[in-house]
Coordinates of C-alpha atoms in Angstrom, one line a residue:
M1 CA 21.4 -0.8 2.6
W2 CA 25.0 -2.0 1.9
R3 CA 26.3 0.4 4.4
R4 CA 23.9 -1.0 6.9
W5 CA 24.8 -4.6 6.2
T6 CA 28.7 -4.0 6.4
S7 CA 28.1 -2.3 9.9
V8 CA 26.4 -5.6 11.0
L9 CA 29.4 -7.6 9.5
R10 CA 31.5 -5.9 12.0
T11 CA 29.7 -7.4 15.0
P12 CA 30.7 -10.7 16.5
L13 CA 27.2 -12.2 15.7
G14 CA 27.3 -11.1 12.1
V15 CA 30.9 -12.4 11.5
A16 CA 30.1 -15.8 13.1
A17 CA 26.7 -16.1 11.4
T18 CA 28.1 -15.4 8.0
A19 CA 31.2 -17.5 8.5
L20 CA 29.2 -20.4 9.7
T21 CA 26.6 -20.1 6.8
L22 CA 29.2 -19.9 4.1
A23 CA 31.1 -22.9 5.7
V24 CA 27.9 -25.0 5.5
L25 CA 27.2 -23.9 1.9
V26 CA 30.9 -24.6 0.8
L27 CA 30.8 -28.0 2.6
A28 CA 27.6 -28.8 0.7
V29 CA 29.3 -28.3 -2.6
V30 CA 32.8 -29.7 -1.8
A31 CA 32.1 -32.6 0.4
P32 CA 30.5 -35.0 -2.1
M33 CA 33.2 -34.3 -4.5
I34 CA 35.9 -35.3 -2.1
W35 CA 34.6 -37.8 0.2
T36 CA 31.9 -39.8 -1.5
D37 CA 34.1 -42.8 -2.1
N38 CA 35.2 -42.8 1.6
A39 CA 31.7 -42.4 2.7
N40 CA 30.4 -45.5 0.6
A41 CA 33.3 -47.7 1.4
V42 CA 32.0 -50.9 3.1
D43 CA 34.3 -52.6 5.7
T44 CA 32.6 -55.7 7.0
G45 CA 35.5 -56.4 9.2
N46 CA 34.9 -53.0 11.2
I47 CA 31.1 -53.0 11.7
L48 CA 29.7 -50.7 14.5
A49 CA 33.2 -49.7 15.6
G50 CA 33.5 -46.8 18.0
P51 CA 35.6 -43.6 17.4
S52 CA 39.2 -44.2 16.5
G53 CA 42.1 -42.5 14.7
D54 CA 40.8 -44.1 11.4
H55 CA 37.0 -43.4 11.9
W56 CA 36.6 -40.3 14.1
A57 CA 32.9 -40.9 14.6
G58 CA 32.9 -44.7 14.2
T59 CA 31.3 -46.9 11.6
D60 CA 27.7 -48.0 10.9
N61 CA 26.3 -51.5 10.4
L62 CA 28.2 -52.0 7.2
G63 CA 31.4 -50.5 8.4
R64 CA 31.0 -47.2 6.6
D65 CA 32.7 -44.1 8.1
I66 CA 29.9 -42.1 9.8
L67 CA 31.9 -38.8 9.8
F68 CA 32.4 -38.9 6.0
R69 CA 28.8 -39.8 5.4
T70 CA 27.8 -37.0 7.6
L71 CA 29.8 -34.6 5.7
V72 CA 28.6 -36.0 2.2
A73 CA 25.0 -35.8 3.5
T74 CA 25.4 -32.0 3.8
R75 CA 24.5 -31.5 0.0
L76 CA 21.3 -33.5 0.1
S77 CA 20.3 -31.9 3.4
V78 CA 20.7 -28.5 2.3
E79 CA 19.3 -29.0 -1.2
L80 CA 16.0 -30.5 0.3
A81 CA 15.8 -27.8 2.8
L82 CA 16.2 -25.0 0.3
A83 CA 13.8 -26.6 -2.0
A84 CA 11.2 -26.8 0.7
T85 CA 12.0 -23.2 1.5
A86 CA 11.3 -22.3 -2.2
I87 CA 8.0 -24.0 -2.1
A88 CA 7.0 -22.3 1.0
V89 CA 8.1 -19.0 -0.3
V90 CA 6.3 -19.4 -3.7
A91 CA 3.0 -20.8 -2.0
G92 CA 3.1 -18.1 0.7
L93 CA 3.5 -15.4 -2.0
V94 CA 0.6 -16.8 -3.9
L95 CA -1.6 -16.9 -0.8
G96 CA -0.5 -13.6 0.6
T97 CA -1.1 -11.7 -2.7
S98 CA -4.3 -13.3 -3.6
G99 CA -6.4 -10.9 -1.8
F100 CA -4.9 -8.0 -3.8
L101 CA -5.2 -9.8 -7.0
L102 CA -8.7 -11.4 -6.6
G103 CA -10.5 -8.7 -4.6
R104 CA -11.3 -8.3 -0.9
R105 CA -14.0 -11.1 -0.9
A106 CA -12.0 -13.8 -2.2
G107 CA -9.1 -12.5 -0.3
R108 CA -11.0 -12.5 3.0
L109 CA -11.8 -16.3 2.5
I110 CA -8.1 -17.1 1.6
S111 CA -7.0 -15.1 4.7
A112 CA -9.4 -17.0 7.0
G113 CA -8.0 -20.3 5.6
I114 CA -4.4 -19.0 6.2
N115 CA -5.2 -18.1 9.9
I116 CA -6.8 -21.4 10.5
A117 CA -3.6 -23.1 9.0
V118 CA -1.3 -20.9 11.2
A119 CA -3.1 -22.1 14.4
F120 CA -1.6 -25.7 13.9
P121 CA 2.0 -26.4 14.6
G122 CA 4.3 -26.5 11.5
I123 CA 5.4 -30.0 12.2
L124 CA 1.9 -31.3 12.5
L125 CA 1.0 -29.8 9.1
A126 CA 4.2 -31.4 7.7
L127 CA 3.2 -34.8 9.1
F128 CA -0.3 -34.4 7.5
F129 CA 1.0 -33.5 4.1
A130 CA 3.7 -36.3 4.3
V131 CA 0.8 -38.8 4.6
I132 CA -0.9 -37.3 1.6
F133 CA 2.2 -37.1 -0.6
G134 CA 3.7 -40.3 0.6
V135 CA 7.1 -41.4 2.0
G136 CA 10.3 -40.2 0.3
A137 CA 12.3 -37.2 -0.3
T138 CA 10.0 -35.7 -2.8
G139 CA 6.9 -36.0 -0.7
A140 CA 8.8 -34.7 2.4
V141 CA 9.9 -31.6 0.4
F142 CA 6.2 -30.8 -0.6
A143 CA 5.2 -31.6 3.0
I144 CA 7.5 -29.2 4.6
G145 CA 7.2 -26.5 1.9
L146 CA 3.4 -26.4 2.1
A147 CA 3.5 -26.7 5.9
G148 CA 5.6 -23.4 6.0
A149 CA 3.3 -21.5 3.4
P150 CA 0.6 -20.4 5.7
A151 CA 3.0 -18.5 8.0
F152 CA 4.7 -17.0 5.1
G153 CA 1.4 -16.2 3.4
R154 CA 0.2 -14.3 6.5
L155 CA 3.4 -12.3 6.6
T156 CA 3.1 -11.3 2.9
H157 CA -0.7 -10.5 3.3
T158 CA 0.2 -8.1 6.2
L159 CA 3.0 -6.4 4.3
V160 CA 0.9 -6.1 1.1
A161 CA -1.9 -4.6 3.0
G162 CA 0.5 -1.9 4.4
I163 CA 1.8 -0.9 0.9
E164 CA -1.5 -1.2 -0.9
S165 CA -2.7 1.8 0.9
R166 CA 0.1 4.0 0.0
D167 CA -0.5 6.9 -2.5
F168 CA 1.8 5.7 -5.1
V169 CA -0.1 2.5 -5.5
S170 CA -3.4 4.6 -5.8
A171 CA -1.5 6.7 -8.5
A172 CA -0.7 3.6 -10.4
R173 CA -4.3 2.6 -10.1
I174 CA -5.7 5.8 -11.3
A175 CA -3.2 5.6 -14.2
G176 CA -4.9 2.3 -15.2
V177 CA -2.1 0.0 -14.3
G178 CA -3.4 -3.6 -13.8
R179 CA -3.3 -5.2 -10.5
P180 CA -0.7 -7.9 -11.5
R181 CA 1.7 -5.2 -12.6
I182 CA 1.2 -3.0 -9.6
L183 CA 2.0 -6.1 -7.5
V184 CA 5.3 -6.8 -9.4
R185 CA 6.5 -3.2 -9.9
H186 CA 5.4 -1.4 -7.0
I187 CA 4.5 -3.7 -4.1
L188 CA 6.9 -6.6 -4.2
P189 CA 10.0 -4.5 -4.4
N190 CA 8.9 -2.6 -1.3
I191 CA 8.3 -5.8 0.8
A192 CA 11.3 -7.7 -0.5
E193 CA 13.4 -7.1 2.5
P194 CA 11.4 -8.6 5.3
L195 CA 10.4 -11.5 3.0
V196 CA 14.1 -12.3 2.3
V197 CA 14.9 -12.2 5.9
N198 CA 12.1 -14.5 6.9
A199 CA 12.9 -16.9 4.0
T200 CA 16.5 -17.1 5.3
I201 CA 15.2 -17.9 8.7
G202 CA 12.7 -20.3 7.3
A203 CA 15.5 -22.3 5.7
G204 CA 16.9 -23.1 9.1
G205 CA 13.4 -24.4 10.2
A206 CA 12.9 -26.3 7.1
L207 CA 16.3 -28.0 7.7
L208 CA 15.4 -29.1 11.1
S209 CA 11.7 -30.2 9.9
F210 CA 13.4 -32.3 7.0
A211 CA 15.8 -34.1 9.5
G212 CA 12.7 -34.8 11.8
L213 CA 10.8 -36.3 9.0
S214 CA 13.8 -38.4 7.8
F215 CA 14.3 -39.5 11.4
L216 CA 10.8 -40.6 11.6
G217 CA 11.2 -42.6 8.2
L218 CA 9.0 -40.3 6.2
G219 CA 11.8 -38.6 4.4
V220 CA 14.9 -39.7 2.5
Q221 CA 15.0 -43.4 2.1
Q222 CA 17.7 -46.0 1.4
P223 CA 20.2 -45.9 -0.4
H224 CA 20.2 -42.2 -0.2
Y225 CA 20.8 -40.4 3.0
D226 CA 20.7 -37.0 4.7
W227 CA 21.3 -36.0 8.4
G228 CA 17.9 -37.2 9.6
R229 CA 18.4 -40.6 8.0
L230 CA 21.8 -40.9 9.5
L231 CA 20.4 -39.9 12.8
F232 CA 17.7 -42.6 12.5
D233 CA 20.3 -45.2 11.7
G234 CA 22.6 -44.1 14.4
I235 CA 20.0 -44.0 17.2
S236 CA 19.7 -47.7 16.9
S237 CA 23.3 -48.2 18.0
I238 CA 23.5 -45.3 20.4
Y239 CA 24.5 -47.5 23.4
V240 CA 27.1 -49.2 21.3
N241 CA 28.5 -46.1 19.6
P242 CA 27.0 -42.7 20.8
A243 CA 28.9 -40.8 18.1
A244 CA 26.8 -42.5 15.4
A245 CA 24.0 -40.3 16.4
L246 CA 25.8 -37.3 17.8
A247 CA 27.7 -36.6 14.6
P248 CA 24.6 -36.1 12.3
G249 CA 22.8 -34.4 15.3
A250 CA 25.5 -31.9 15.6
A251 CA 25.5 -31.2 11.9
V252 CA 21.8 -30.5 12.1
L253 CA 22.2 -28.2 15.0
L254 CA 25.0 -26.2 13.6
A255 CA 23.5 -25.9 10.1
G256 CA 20.2 -24.8 11.5
L257 CA 21.9 -22.4 13.9
A258 CA 23.9 -21.0 10.9
F259 CA 20.8 -20.2 8.8
N260 CA 18.8 -18.8 11.8
L261 CA 21.7 -16.6 12.9
F262 CA 22.3 -15.4 9.5
G263 CA 18.8 -14.4 8.9
E264 CA 18.8 -12.5 12.2
S265 CA 21.9 -10.7 11.2
V266 CA 20.3 -9.7 7.8
A267 CA 17.3 -8.5 9.7
K268 CA 19.4 -6.4 11.9
G269 CA 21.4 -5.1 9.0
L270 CA 18.3 -4.1 7.0
G271 CA 16.4 -2.8 10.1
V272 CA 13.6 -5.4 9.6
G273 CA 11.5 -7.0 12.3
V274 CA 11.1 -10.8 12.1
V275 CA 7.6 -11.7 11.9
G276 CA 7.1 -15.4 12.9
G277 CA -17.8 -10.4 11.6
I278 CA -18.8 -6.8 9.7
P279 CA -22.4 -6.8 8.3
A280 CA -22.3 -6.6 4.5
L281 CA -23.7 -3.7 2.5
P282 CA -27.1 -3.8 0.9
P283 CA -27.1 -5.1 -2.6
A284 CA -25.7 -2.7 -4.9
P285 CA -27.9 -1.2 -7.9
P286 CA -27.7 -3.2 -11.1
A287 CA -24.4 -2.3 -13.0
L288 CA -25.1 -0.1 -16.1
A289 CA -24.4 -1.5 -19.5
T290 CA -20.8 -0.9 -20.5
E291 CA -19.6 0.0 -23.9
E292 CA -16.1 0.8 -25.1
V293 CA -16.6 4.4 -25.7
S294 CA -13.4 6.4 -26.6
V295 CA -12.7 9.8 -25.2
V296 CA -13.2 11.3 -28.6
E297 CA -16.6 9.9 -29.0
A298 CA -17.8 10.9 -25.7
H299 CA -20.2 13.9 -25.6
H300 CA -22.5 15.9 -23.3
E301 CA -25.1 18.5 -23.7
D302 CA -22.6 21.0 -22.2
T303 CA -19.3 20.7 -24.0
D304 CA -17.4 22.7 -21.5
L305 CA -18.4 20.4 -18.5
V306 CA -15.5 18.3 -17.6
L307 CA -16.9 16.8 -14.5
D308 CA -20.5 16.2 -13.7
V309 CA -21.5 14.8 -10.4
R310 CA -25.1 14.3 -9.3
D311 CA -26.4 12.6 -6.0
L312 CA -23.0 11.0 -5.2
E313 CA -23.1 8.7 -2.3
V314 CA -20.1 6.7 -0.7
T315 CA -21.1 3.8 1.5
F316 CA -19.1 1.6 3.9
P317 CA -20.2 -1.4 6.0
G318 CA -20.3 -0.7 9.7
R319 CA -21.3 -2.9 12.7
R320 CA -24.5 -1.0 13.2
G321 CA -25.4 -0.7 9.5
P322 CA -24.0 1.0 6.5
I323 CA -22.1 4.3 7.0
R324 CA -22.5 7.1 4.4
P325 CA -19.6 9.6 4.7
V326 CA -20.6 11.2 1.5
R327 CA -24.3 12.0 1.1
G328 CA -26.0 13.4 -2.0
V329 CA -23.2 15.5 -3.2
S330 CA -23.9 17.2 -6.6
F331 CA -21.6 19.6 -8.5
G332 CA -20.0 20.3 -11.8
V333 CA -16.6 21.6 -12.9
R334 CA -16.1 23.3 -16.4
R335 CA -13.1 23.5 -18.5
G336 CA -10.5 26.1 -17.0
E337 CA -12.5 26.4 -13.9
A338 CA -11.0 26.2 -10.4
V339 CA -13.3 24.8 -7.8
G340 CA -12.2 24.7 -4.1
V341 CA -13.7 22.1 -1.6
V342 CA -13.3 23.3 2.2
G343 CA -14.4 21.8 5.6
E344 CA -13.2 20.2 8.6
S345 CA -11.5 16.8 8.7
G346 CA -14.1 14.0 8.1
S347 CA -16.4 16.3 6.2
G348 CA -16.1 14.0 3.0
K349 CA -13.7 16.1 0.9
S350 CA -11.1 13.5 0.1
L351 CA -13.7 10.6 -0.1
T352 CA -15.5 12.7 -2.8
A353 CA -12.3 13.0 -4.7
L354 CA -11.5 9.3 -4.4
A355 CA -15.0 8.3 -5.7
V356 CA -14.6 10.5 -8.6
S357 CA -11.2 8.9 -9.6
R358 CA -12.5 5.3 -8.8
L359 CA -10.1 4.9 -6.0
V360 CA -12.5 4.1 -3.1
S361 CA -11.5 0.9 -1.4
E362 CA -13.3 -2.3 -2.4
T363 CA -15.3 -2.3 0.9
G364 CA -16.9 0.9 -0.2
R365 CA -19.6 1.4 -2.7
V366 CA -20.1 4.4 -4.9
D367 CA -23.6 5.3 -6.1
A368 CA -24.6 8.3 -8.1
S369 CA -27.4 9.3 -10.5
R370 CA -24.7 11.0 -12.8
L371 CA -20.9 10.6 -12.6
E372 CA -19.3 11.6 -15.8
L373 CA -15.7 12.9 -16.8
L374 CA -15.6 14.4 -20.2
G375 CA -19.1 12.8 -20.9
T376 CA -17.8 9.2 -20.1
D377 CA -19.9 7.4 -17.4
L378 CA -17.6 6.6 -14.6
R379 CA -20.2 4.4 -13.0
A380 CA -19.8 1.7 -15.4
S381 CA -17.7 -1.3 -14.7
D382 CA -13.9 -1.2 -15.2
S383 CA -12.9 -1.2 -18.9
R384 CA -9.8 -0.5 -21.0
A385 CA -11.4 2.7 -22.4
Q386 CA -12.3 3.8 -18.8
R387 CA -8.8 3.2 -17.5
Q388 CA -7.3 5.0 -20.5
L389 CA -9.4 8.0 -19.8
L390 CA -8.6 8.1 -16.1
G391 CA -4.9 7.6 -16.7
T392 CA -4.6 10.4 -19.3
S393 CA -7.4 12.9 -18.7
L394 CA -7.4 13.0 -14.9
A395 CA -4.4 13.9 -12.7
M396 CA -4.4 13.3 -9.0
V397 CA -2.1 15.1 -6.5
F398 CA -2.0 13.5 -3.3
Q399 CA -1.6 15.1 0.2
D400 CA 1.7 13.5 1.1
P401 CA 4.4 13.7 -1.7
M402 CA 6.7 11.2 0.1
T403 CA 4.1 8.4 0.0
S404 CA 3.0 9.4 -3.5
F405 CA 6.0 7.8 -5.2
N406 CA 7.4 4.3 -5.0
P407 CA 10.6 4.6 -2.9
T408 CA 12.4 1.7 -4.8
R409 CA 12.2 3.1 -8.3
R410 CA 13.8 6.2 -10.0
M411 CA 11.6 9.3 -10.6
G412 CA 12.0 9.3 -14.3
S413 CA 10.9 5.6 -14.6
Q414 CA 7.8 6.3 -12.6
L415 CA 6.8 9.2 -14.7
A416 CA 7.7 7.4 -17.9
E417 CA 5.4 4.4 -16.9
V418 CA 2.2 6.6 -17.6
A419 CA 3.5 7.4 -21.1
R420 CA 4.5 3.7 -21.9
H421 CA 1.3 2.2 -20.5
H422 CA -1.3 4.6 -22.0
Q423 CA 0.4 6.3 -25.1
G424 CA 2.5 3.2 -26.3
M425 CA 5.9 5.0 -26.1
D426 CA 9.0 3.1 -26.1
R427 CA 11.3 3.3 -23.1
R428 CA 13.5 6.1 -24.5
S429 CA 10.8 8.2 -25.7
A430 CA 8.8 7.9 -22.5
L431 CA 11.8 8.8 -20.4
A432 CA 12.4 12.0 -22.6
R433 CA 8.9 12.9 -21.9
A434 CA 9.3 12.4 -18.2
V435 CA 12.3 14.8 -18.3
D436 CA 10.5 17.4 -20.2
R437 CA 7.5 17.2 -17.8
L438 CA 9.9 17.7 -14.9
R439 CA 11.3 20.6 -16.7
S440 CA 7.7 22.1 -17.3
V441 CA 7.0 21.9 -13.5
R442 CA 10.2 23.9 -12.7
I443 CA 12.5 21.2 -11.5
T444 CA 16.1 22.2 -12.2
E445 CA 18.4 19.7 -13.9
P446 CA 15.7 17.4 -15.0
E447 CA 17.9 15.0 -16.5
R448 CA 19.9 14.3 -13.4
R449 CA 16.8 14.4 -11.2
A450 CA 15.1 11.8 -13.3
R451 CA 17.7 9.4 -12.3
Q452 CA 17.4 10.0 -8.6
Y453 CA 15.1 8.3 -6.1
P454 CA 12.2 10.0 -4.3
H455 CA 14.1 10.4 -1.1
E456 CA 16.6 12.5 -2.9
F457 CA 13.9 15.2 -3.7
S458 CA 12.9 17.9 -1.3
G459 CA 9.2 18.0 -0.2
G460 CA 8.4 20.8 -2.8
M461 CA 10.3 19.0 -5.4
R462 CA 8.3 15.8 -4.9
Q463 CA 5.1 17.7 -4.9
R464 CA 6.0 19.3 -8.3
A465 CA 7.1 16.0 -9.6
M466 CA 3.7 14.7 -8.5
I467 CA 2.0 17.3 -10.7
G468 CA 4.5 16.5 -13.5
M469 CA 3.2 12.7 -13.5
G470 CA -0.3 14.0 -14.0
L471 CA 0.9 16.1 -16.9
M472 CA 2.4 13.0 -18.6
G473 CA -0.8 12.7 -20.4
T474 CA -3.2 15.5 -21.4
P475 CA -5.3 16.1 -18.2
A476 CA -8.6 17.9 -18.5
L477 CA -9.1 17.8 -14.7
I478 CA -6.6 18.0 -11.8
I479 CA -7.8 17.0 -8.4
A480 CA -5.3 18.3 -5.8
D481 CA -5.9 16.8 -2.4
E482 CA -4.3 19.1 0.2
P483 CA -1.2 19.5 -2.1
T484 CA 0.4 22.2 0.2
T485 CA -0.2 20.7 3.8
A486 CA 3.3 19.4 4.4
L487 CA 5.2 22.3 2.8
D488 CA 6.5 25.6 4.1
V489 CA 4.8 28.9 3.2
T490 CA 7.2 29.8 0.4
V491 CA 7.0 26.3 -1.3
Q492 CA 3.3 26.4 -0.8
Q493 CA 3.0 29.5 -2.9
Q494 CA 5.2 28.0 -5.5
V495 CA 3.1 24.9 -5.8
L496 CA -0.2 27.0 -6.1
D497 CA 1.4 29.3 -8.6
L498 CA 2.3 26.2 -10.7
L499 CA -1.2 24.9 -10.6
Q500 CA -2.5 28.3 -11.7
A501 CA -0.1 28.6 -14.5
I502 CA -1.0 25.1 -15.8
R503 CA -4.8 25.9 -15.6
E504 CA -4.3 29.1 -17.5
A505 CA -2.0 27.6 -20.1
D506 CA -3.9 24.6 -21.0
G507 CA -7.5 25.3 -19.9
V508 CA -7.4 22.5 -17.3
A509 CA -10.0 22.2 -14.7
L510 CA -8.9 22.1 -11.1
V511 CA -10.5 20.8 -8.0
L512 CA -8.5 22.0 -5.0
I513 CA -9.1 20.3 -1.6
S514 CA -7.9 22.2 1.3
H515 CA -8.4 23.2 5.1
D516 CA -7.1 26.7 4.3
V517 CA -10.0 28.8 3.5
T518 CA -7.8 31.7 2.5
V519 CA -5.8 29.7 0.0
V520 CA -9.1 28.5 -1.7
G521 CA -10.5 31.9 -1.8
E522 CA -7.5 33.2 -3.5
V523 CA -6.8 30.5 -6.1
C524 CA -10.3 29.2 -6.9
D525 CA -13.3 30.7 -8.9
R526 CA -15.9 28.7 -6.9
V527 CA -15.8 27.1 -3.4
L528 CA -17.8 24.1 -2.1
V529 CA -18.2 23.9 1.6
M530 CA -18.8 20.5 2.9
Y531 CA -20.0 19.3 6.3
A532 CA -20.9 15.8 7.4
G533 CA -20.7 14.4 3.9
R534 CA -22.8 17.0 2.3
I535 CA -22.3 20.4 0.4
V536 CA -23.8 23.0 2.6
E537 CA -22.9 26.0 0.5
D538 CA -21.7 26.5 -3.1
L539 CA -20.6 30.0 -3.7
P540 CA -18.4 32.2 -5.8
A541 CA -14.8 32.5 -4.2
G542 CA -15.1 36.4 -4.1
A543 CA -18.2 36.1 -1.9
L544 CA -16.5 33.7 0.6
A545 CA -15.2 36.4 3.1
T546 CA -18.2 38.8 2.8
D547 CA -21.4 37.2 1.5
A548 CA -21.3 33.7 2.8
L549 CA -24.8 32.7 4.0
H550 CA -24.4 29.4 5.8
P551 CA -23.4 29.8 9.6
Y552 CA -20.8 27.0 9.2
T553 CA -19.1 28.8 6.2
R554 CA -19.1 32.0 8.2
A555 CA -17.6 30.3 11.1
L556 CA -14.8 28.8 8.9
V557 CA -13.9 32.2 7.6
A558 CA -14.2 33.9 11.0
A559 CA -11.6 31.2 12.4
V560 CA -8.9 32.3 10.1
P561 CA -6.8 35.0 11.7
D562 CA -5.9 38.2 9.8
M563 CA -4.0 41.3 10.3
D564 CA -6.8 42.7 12.4
T565 CA -6.9 39.9 14.8
D566 CA -6.4 40.9 18.3
L567 CA -3.2 38.7 19.4
D568 CA -4.1 39.4 23.0
Q569 CA -7.3 37.5 22.8
P570 CA -7.7 33.6 22.3
L571 CA -8.1 32.4 18.6
A572 CA -11.7 31.7 17.8
V573 CA -12.7 28.2 16.7
I574 CA -16.0 26.5 15.9
P575 CA -17.5 25.0 19.1
G576 CA -18.2 21.3 19.4
R577 CA -16.8 18.5 17.3
P578 CA -17.8 17.5 13.6
V579 CA -20.4 14.8 13.3
D580 CA -19.5 11.1 13.4
P581 CA -20.4 9.7 9.9
A582 CA -21.7 6.5 11.7
D583 CA -24.1 8.6 13.8
V584 CA -25.5 11.4 11.8
P585 CA -28.4 13.1 13.7
P586 CA -31.7 13.9 11.9
G587 CA -32.3 17.3 10.5
C588 CA -29.4 19.5 9.9
A589 CA -26.1 17.9 10.8
Y590 CA -24.7 21.3 11.8
A591 CA -27.6 22.1 14.3
A592 CA -25.8 21.1 17.4
R593 CA -23.1 23.5 16.8
C594 CA -25.1 26.4 15.1
P595 CA -26.0 29.5 17.1
L596 CA -29.0 29.9 14.7
A597 CA -30.4 26.5 15.1
S598 CA -34.1 26.1 15.7
A599 CA -36.5 23.1 16.4
R600 CA -37.1 22.8 12.5
C601 CA -33.2 22.5 12.0
R602 CA -33.1 19.4 14.4
T603 CA -35.8 17.6 12.5
E604 CA -35.7 18.6 8.8
D605 CA -32.6 18.6 6.7
P606 CA -32.6 21.5 4.3
A607 CA -31.9 21.0 0.6
L608 CA -29.2 22.7 -1.3
V609 CA -31.2 25.4 -3.2
D610 CA -30.3 28.6 -5.1
A611 CA -30.3 31.7 -2.8
V612 CA -29.2 33.9 -5.8
P613 CA -28.0 33.0 -9.3
G614 CA -24.6 31.1 -8.8
H615 CA -25.0 30.7 -5.1
R616 CA -26.6 27.6 -3.4
V617 CA -27.0 27.1 0.4
A618 CA -28.6 24.4 2.5
C619 CA -29.8 26.2 5.5
W620 CA -33.1 27.1 7.0
H621 CA -31.6 30.3 8.4
A622 CA -29.3 31.3 5.5
G623 CA -28.1 34.8 5.7
E624 CA -29.7 35.6 9.1
P625 CA -27.6 37.8 11.4
I626 CA -25.8 35.9 14.2
D627 CA -26.1 37.4 17.8
V628 CA -22.5 38.3 18.6
E629 CA -22.9 37.9 22.3
V630 CA -24.5 34.5 22.1
A631 CA -21.9 33.4 19.6
D632 CA -19.2 34.5 21.9
R633 CA -20.7 32.9 24.8
E634 CA -20.9 29.5 23.0
Q635 CA -17.6 29.9 21.3
V636 CA -14.8 27.6 22.3
R637 CA -11.5 29.6 22.6
V638 CA -8.0 28.3 22.7
P639 CA -5.0 30.2 23.9

């Protein structure tokens, strides 16, 4: 950042803006100390005099030197403008972050109010607030500050919404970090640059607005004076002495220009751009009674069952009614077991993982007849015990390692935050634990790496560090959502070997979400195949390539090239497109793409039932042979 800023200082605009701004600030400090007596000296024998060698800008109606008064007024003018800017920034931050802190419903109302306020010109709002707060400098400061708050609030709201969706914020939430702490530690540092830039430019606007209110008689009152007040006094004698109005007017122009140019120079130096009706869901079922149950006290009939999910549904509001991208998903994961989840994009794999970890956005609703982690009911409303359980017993490895970490914080402190928040460690002990976890995931020189930022890590190192963050507690379950997608083949294998070693060493359960059927078949014990928000087949990983029963599963396996694939022929893909969650057809969702589909498939949705022990499938034609000629004729091929 410093290098970018110094490069801008070498440009004519950067040098001029910086020099002009520093001159205004220095003048604001020095001028009252040197020229106050000259500015207040009354000379009744030289009233309303024009410019001369003794009085370069003439005198006012009491014979006071206008130039000296203009110079001395710099301090009050700049102080009031900065005070109004501070109010605008604070109020804008409160408005812009309220949606994140208070929840989406309250935030939507506040956002609507901000949008209405932004629709009015700033000076009109300033005049409105000036009438409310009364005439005078104090009232004008609040009037201009509150008038600038809506625009700053909308900018803050937009920036917060962009950072809120990042994986490192989700990781902080799953670790049980409260919203205020996430805002202060993770969101605000990442939006500080554009906020500072716009606050700097806003100071120039506040200076001009304040001069306007004082000129209208609503700002600074006698015997005090700022540039707007001097302009008001000088305009009455403009025909006698034009310099009486030109001197304070030029000061307002130069100072406003200095702040605006300086802000634009900062924006250019930091690479920052300057930013000047859905139906509701049906009522949710009554919340279950919540009790503070510790992890130790949690129990279940099957003591090896780490995760128990029954009839899981995720619902979002849509313009044509509720959308259910996850529909009736049921499965369990036992201690030390690795379960793979495969399916095309949009099949509901990641949403299922987010629902289990309570990371579904606030517009969504999660329903289930059972949703338990280590025997603790995750359907209950948020509580301290539940946050501690999720923060220490569940590790989430996200798809993009670059967005999984806060780019403004060192890696060691990010890992240490988990231990400090949930295990009560002091700063030194937590950092030592973080270094140890980095070492455990095979990162070389962990002491040095802990002092580095995420951008100094390679993609594979960031992914291993993400796994290390999950190991800061004592996880019983690791959910890895496409952990190898952005990595090369060699690093992919390293990450998968690491997950396998952790599972075998500590008996940790693993849920691996992937598009790669081959990887899932090699790493996992059991595979869940999802399509259109449902599990269509649950089978042992060893049976994936040879004994799959559902046509969709067989099509996924067939679409993976192997050593026997004829390279002279186009690669096989599944015909058609995945189902839109907002428009799921009746019957089996895969029927439109299935070569075995019958009339029954298009009207009746098959249930997920046991075909053989340990193998469930949802299909009316499970295991039936597929006519190769028909399948080839319907198959879409790509070169």
